[in-house]
mmCIF file of C-alpha atoms in Angstrom:
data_model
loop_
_atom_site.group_PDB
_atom_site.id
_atom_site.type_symbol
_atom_site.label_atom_id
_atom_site.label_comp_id
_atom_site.label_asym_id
_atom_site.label_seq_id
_atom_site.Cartn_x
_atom_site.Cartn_y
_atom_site.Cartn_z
ATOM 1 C CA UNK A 1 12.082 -3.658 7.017
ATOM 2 C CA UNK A 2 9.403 -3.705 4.155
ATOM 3 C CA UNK A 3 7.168 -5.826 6.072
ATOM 4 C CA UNK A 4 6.947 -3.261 9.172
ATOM 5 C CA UNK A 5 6.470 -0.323 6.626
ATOM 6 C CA UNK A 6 3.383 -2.712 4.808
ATOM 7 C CA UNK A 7 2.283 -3.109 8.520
ATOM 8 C CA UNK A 8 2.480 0.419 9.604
ATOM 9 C CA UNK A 9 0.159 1.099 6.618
ATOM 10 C CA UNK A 10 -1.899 -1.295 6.801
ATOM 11 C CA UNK A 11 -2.456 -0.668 10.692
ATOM 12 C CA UNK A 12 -2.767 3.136 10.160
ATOM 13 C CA UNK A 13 -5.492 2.567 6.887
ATOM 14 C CA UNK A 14 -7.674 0.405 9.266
ATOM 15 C CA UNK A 15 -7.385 2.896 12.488
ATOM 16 C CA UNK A 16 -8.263 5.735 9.780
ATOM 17 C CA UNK A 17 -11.150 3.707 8.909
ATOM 18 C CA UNK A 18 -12.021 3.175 12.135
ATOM 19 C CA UNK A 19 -11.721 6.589 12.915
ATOM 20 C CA UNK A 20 -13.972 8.253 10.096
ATOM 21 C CA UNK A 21 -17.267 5.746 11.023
ATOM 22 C CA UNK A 22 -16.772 7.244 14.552
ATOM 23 C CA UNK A 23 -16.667 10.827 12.489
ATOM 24 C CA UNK A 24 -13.014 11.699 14.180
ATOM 25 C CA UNK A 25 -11.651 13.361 11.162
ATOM 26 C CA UNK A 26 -8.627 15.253 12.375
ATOM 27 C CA UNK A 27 -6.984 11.770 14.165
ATOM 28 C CA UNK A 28 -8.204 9.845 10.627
ATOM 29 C CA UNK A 29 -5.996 12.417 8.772
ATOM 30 C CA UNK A 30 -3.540 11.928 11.476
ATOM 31 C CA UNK A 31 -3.633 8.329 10.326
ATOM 32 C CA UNK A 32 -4.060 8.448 6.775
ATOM 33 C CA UNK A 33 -0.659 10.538 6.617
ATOM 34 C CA UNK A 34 1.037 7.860 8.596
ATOM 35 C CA UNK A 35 0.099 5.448 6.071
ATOM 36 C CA UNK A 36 1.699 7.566 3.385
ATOM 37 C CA UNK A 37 4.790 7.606 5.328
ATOM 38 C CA UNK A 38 4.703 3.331 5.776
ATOM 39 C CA UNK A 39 3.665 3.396 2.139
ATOM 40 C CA UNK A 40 6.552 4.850 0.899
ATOM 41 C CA UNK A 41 8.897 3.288 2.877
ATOM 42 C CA UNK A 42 7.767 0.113 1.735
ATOM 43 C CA UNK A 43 7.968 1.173 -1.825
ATOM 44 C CA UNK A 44 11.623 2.082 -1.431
ATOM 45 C CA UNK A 45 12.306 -1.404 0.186
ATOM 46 C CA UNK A 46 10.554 -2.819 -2.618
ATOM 47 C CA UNK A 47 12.696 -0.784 -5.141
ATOM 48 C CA UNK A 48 16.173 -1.864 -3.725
ATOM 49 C CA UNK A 49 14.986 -5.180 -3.046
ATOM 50 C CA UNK A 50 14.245 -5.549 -6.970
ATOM 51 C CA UNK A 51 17.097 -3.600 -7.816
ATOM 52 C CA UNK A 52 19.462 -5.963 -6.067
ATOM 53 C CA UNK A 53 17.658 -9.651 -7.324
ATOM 54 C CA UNK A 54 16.358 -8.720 -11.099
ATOM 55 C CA UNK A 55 18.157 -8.721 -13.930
ATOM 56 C CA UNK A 56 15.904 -7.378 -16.186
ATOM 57 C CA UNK A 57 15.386 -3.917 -13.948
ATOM 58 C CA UNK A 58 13.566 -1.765 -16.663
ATOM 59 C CA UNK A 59 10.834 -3.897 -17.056
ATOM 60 C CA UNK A 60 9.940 -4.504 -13.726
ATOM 61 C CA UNK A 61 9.820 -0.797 -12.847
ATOM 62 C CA UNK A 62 8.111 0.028 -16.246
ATOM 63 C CA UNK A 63 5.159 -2.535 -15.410
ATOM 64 C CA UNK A 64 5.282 -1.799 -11.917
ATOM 65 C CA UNK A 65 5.140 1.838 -12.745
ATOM 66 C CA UNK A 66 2.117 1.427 -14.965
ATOM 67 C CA UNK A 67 -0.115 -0.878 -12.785
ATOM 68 C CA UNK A 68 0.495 1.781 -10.256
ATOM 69 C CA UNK A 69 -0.311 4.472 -12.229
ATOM 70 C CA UNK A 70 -3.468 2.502 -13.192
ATOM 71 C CA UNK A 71 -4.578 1.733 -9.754
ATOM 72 C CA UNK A 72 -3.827 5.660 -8.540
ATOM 73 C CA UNK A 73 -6.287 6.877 -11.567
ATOM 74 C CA UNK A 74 -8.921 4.295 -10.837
ATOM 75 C CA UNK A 75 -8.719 5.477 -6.696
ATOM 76 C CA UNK A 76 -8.940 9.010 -8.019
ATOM 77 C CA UNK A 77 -11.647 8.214 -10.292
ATOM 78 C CA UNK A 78 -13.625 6.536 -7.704
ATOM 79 C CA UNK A 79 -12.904 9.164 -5.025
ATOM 80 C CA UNK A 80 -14.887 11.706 -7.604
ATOM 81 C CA UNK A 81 -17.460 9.640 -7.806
ATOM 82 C CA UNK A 82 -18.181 8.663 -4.279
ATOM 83 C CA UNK A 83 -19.779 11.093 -1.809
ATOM 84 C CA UNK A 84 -18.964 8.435 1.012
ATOM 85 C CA UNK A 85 -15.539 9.144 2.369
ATOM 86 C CA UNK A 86 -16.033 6.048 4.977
ATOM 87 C CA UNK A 87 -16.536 3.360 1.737
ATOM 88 C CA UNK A 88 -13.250 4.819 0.467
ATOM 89 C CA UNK A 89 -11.210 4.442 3.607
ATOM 90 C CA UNK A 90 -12.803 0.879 4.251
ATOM 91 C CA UNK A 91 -11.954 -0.261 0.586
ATOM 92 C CA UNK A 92 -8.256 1.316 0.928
ATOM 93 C CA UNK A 93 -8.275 -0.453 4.617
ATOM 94 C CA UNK A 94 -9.357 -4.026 2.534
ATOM 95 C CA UNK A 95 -6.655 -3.565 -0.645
ATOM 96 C CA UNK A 96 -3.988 -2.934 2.080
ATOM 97 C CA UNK A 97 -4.672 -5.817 4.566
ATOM 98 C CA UNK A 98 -5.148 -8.210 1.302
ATOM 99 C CA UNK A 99 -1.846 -6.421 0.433
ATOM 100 C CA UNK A 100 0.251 -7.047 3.828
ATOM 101 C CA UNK A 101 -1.198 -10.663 3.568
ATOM 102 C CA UNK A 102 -0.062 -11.394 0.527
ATOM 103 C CA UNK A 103 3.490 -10.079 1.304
ATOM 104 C CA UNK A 104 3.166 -11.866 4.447
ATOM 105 C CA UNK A 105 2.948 -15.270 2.377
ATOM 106 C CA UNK A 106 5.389 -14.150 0.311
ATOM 107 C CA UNK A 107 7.972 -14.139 3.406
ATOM 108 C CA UNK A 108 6.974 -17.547 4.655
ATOM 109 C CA UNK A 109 6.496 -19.531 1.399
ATOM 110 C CA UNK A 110 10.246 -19.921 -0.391
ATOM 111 C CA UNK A 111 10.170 -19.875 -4.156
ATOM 112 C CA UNK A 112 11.922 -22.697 -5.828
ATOM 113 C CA UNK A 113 15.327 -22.628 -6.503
ATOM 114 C CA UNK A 114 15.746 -21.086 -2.986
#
């Protein structure tokens, strides 16, 4: 289930990227919401997944809540910025595909003591 949600997004970042060079806006926004929604379903398969397999739950969250935070405030920072909307959507397009392929790798590689 996490892996189609990191597909959806990924798959609806790239269309939206896509979509903005060809100057469709309204379908890009179409798209970029649709990401959202794969987002966050792959952030609450993440959560339960880590909930169920880690011992040490608060610190996991904490430092997964602060890279995130991190990462949001450096997007925002470089949204205000950038007047080019289409280097945005192709960077967000890049950090999710190197996302879903790491994830991906993460699926077929087993960890030891698996």
């Amino acid at each position: 289930t996490c892996l189609a949600f990191q597909s959806l997004q990924s798959a609806s970042v790239i269309a939206a990227a896509l979509l903005v060079r060809r100057s469709l806006m309204a379908e890009a926004a179409f798209f970029c919401t649709l990401s959202r929604l794969g987002f966050w379903g792959f952030i609450l398969c993440e959560r339960t997944l880590i909930q169920k397999h880690t011992r040490a739950r608060v610190q996991v969250f904490t430092t997964e809540t602060s890279l995130t935070e991190i990462m949001s405030l450096a997007i925002f920072v470089s949204s205000l910025a950038s007047n080019n909307f289409q280097l945005l959507c192709w960077l967000s397009a890049a950090a999710t595909s190197a996302c879903s392929l790491l994830i991906g790798l993460v699926y077929l590689v087993p960890l030891k003591g698996e």
